[in-house]
């Protein structure tokens, strides 16, 4: 019988995806286009936050949105109504967007005519955390009704994000949600993350988030 | 939930190395995955069995080595393991301090394969 040989590999499981993501970031860098990947649970407020954000930023930057909604055009249509170009990725049953899908979407836009791209990832706090999309920054939304324990349940997501938007703070009075505890839990996982408390419904706190994003885009383009 | 695309990636890497080594068959695949990752071992194996049919890796066993989630206490510097999904809070076992920083637990790579 043949001998068993051990072959050392030591390769990242998602090395192929990471490679494409790196190429995307390089291209964005050379075209001076900032791309942010927005992740959240279904119903967390991704589309609402994007619309609020673009309403404010469309006068400052040339923007586009990549929509990863599972199987409808609803979100893309909402965004397009704002006069913002939207690329809809029809992802079927996929649970996340990866770099290859983003690369396909980027073929649909003119990078020379853009400053800012927002990716609306698929509603899910698990899978999107694992896949680098090639975005320059990762941001996530946690909405108050979801609970302040989510950093313990979905820790990976909180470690990969640069910004956390805590949405639906207008529900705080009705929820057992301790903002102080949430902040402590998140900052332990990721001491560098920026946390914004907002309500897309009332508009409270939105300016601070927009200011952060604006600064990020400006710094990137310097 | 994303075990299928993850398994596709694993199989691709495994087959590339097995072919380079002119192996006749892959016996096992050793993976190192941090506790922060949500992939479920049983599903990895099931998808692997399905995807590897008719390839050099058909019938190979996946061995998953789970790496613990490690935090470091900002008070006393102690590094400690945390069962993150069971823990209500992250508290240093040495000094009881509540200020700690995440150190590791995100590993996600293929260590080695055994072939004949």
mmCIF file of C-alpha atoms in Angstrom, chain A residues 43-45 48 141-148 166-179 197-204:
data_model
loop_
_atom_site.group_PDB
_atom_site.id
_atom_site.type_symbol
_atom_site.label_atom_id
_atom_site.label_comp_id
_atom_site.label_asym_id
_atom_site.label_seq_id
_atom_site.Cartn_x
_atom_site.Cartn_y
_atom_site.Cartn_z
ATOM 1 C CA UNK A 43 -35.162 44.992 8.452
ATOM 2 C CA UNK A 44 -32.267 46.697 10.221
ATOM 3 C CA UNK A 45 -32.655 49.777 8.045
ATOM 4 C CA UNK A 48 -33.489 53.698 4.772
ATOM 5 C CA UNK A 141 -26.354 48.543 11.344
ATOM 6 C CA UNK A 142 -27.720 47.048 14.528
ATOM 7 C CA UNK A 143 -31.279 48.140 15.216
ATOM 8 C CA UNK A 144 -32.549 48.535 18.770
ATOM 9 C CA UNK A 145 -35.313 45.867 18.543
ATOM 10 C CA UNK A 146 -32.650 43.261 17.722
ATOM 11 C CA UNK A 147 -31.179 43.569 21.229
ATOM 12 C CA UNK A 148 -27.929 44.613 22.876
ATOM 13 C CA UNK A 166 -27.281 51.737 16.027
ATOM 14 C CA UNK A 167 -30.574 52.430 14.290
ATOM 15 C CA UNK A 168 -34.132 52.877 15.605
ATOM 16 C CA UNK A 169 -33.107 54.685 18.785
ATOM 17 C CA UNK A 170 -36.668 56.048 18.796
ATOM 18 C CA UNK A 171 -37.596 52.544 20.064
ATOM 19 C CA UNK A 172 -35.263 52.742 23.066
ATOM 20 C CA UNK A 173 -38.031 53.630 25.523
ATOM 21 C CA UNK A 174 -39.915 50.474 24.533
ATOM 22 C CA UNK A 175 -36.994 48.077 24.500
ATOM 23 C CA UNK A 176 -34.779 46.364 27.080
ATOM 24 C CA UNK A 177 -31.785 47.696 25.269
ATOM 25 C CA UNK A 178 -28.870 49.032 27.302
ATOM 26 C CA UNK A 179 -26.791 51.321 25.093
ATOM 27 C CA UNK A 197 -26.768 56.240 17.481
ATOM 28 C CA UNK A 198 -29.418 57.158 14.940
ATOM 29 C CA UNK A 199 -33.049 56.954 13.995
ATOM 30 C CA UNK A 200 -33.690 56.809 10.265
ATOM 31 C CA UNK A 201 -37.348 57.529 11.051
ATOM 32 C CA UNK A 202 -36.808 60.786 12.973
ATOM 33 C CA UNK A 203 -33.455 61.685 11.453
ATOM 34 C CA UNK A 204 -31.844 61.931 14.896
#
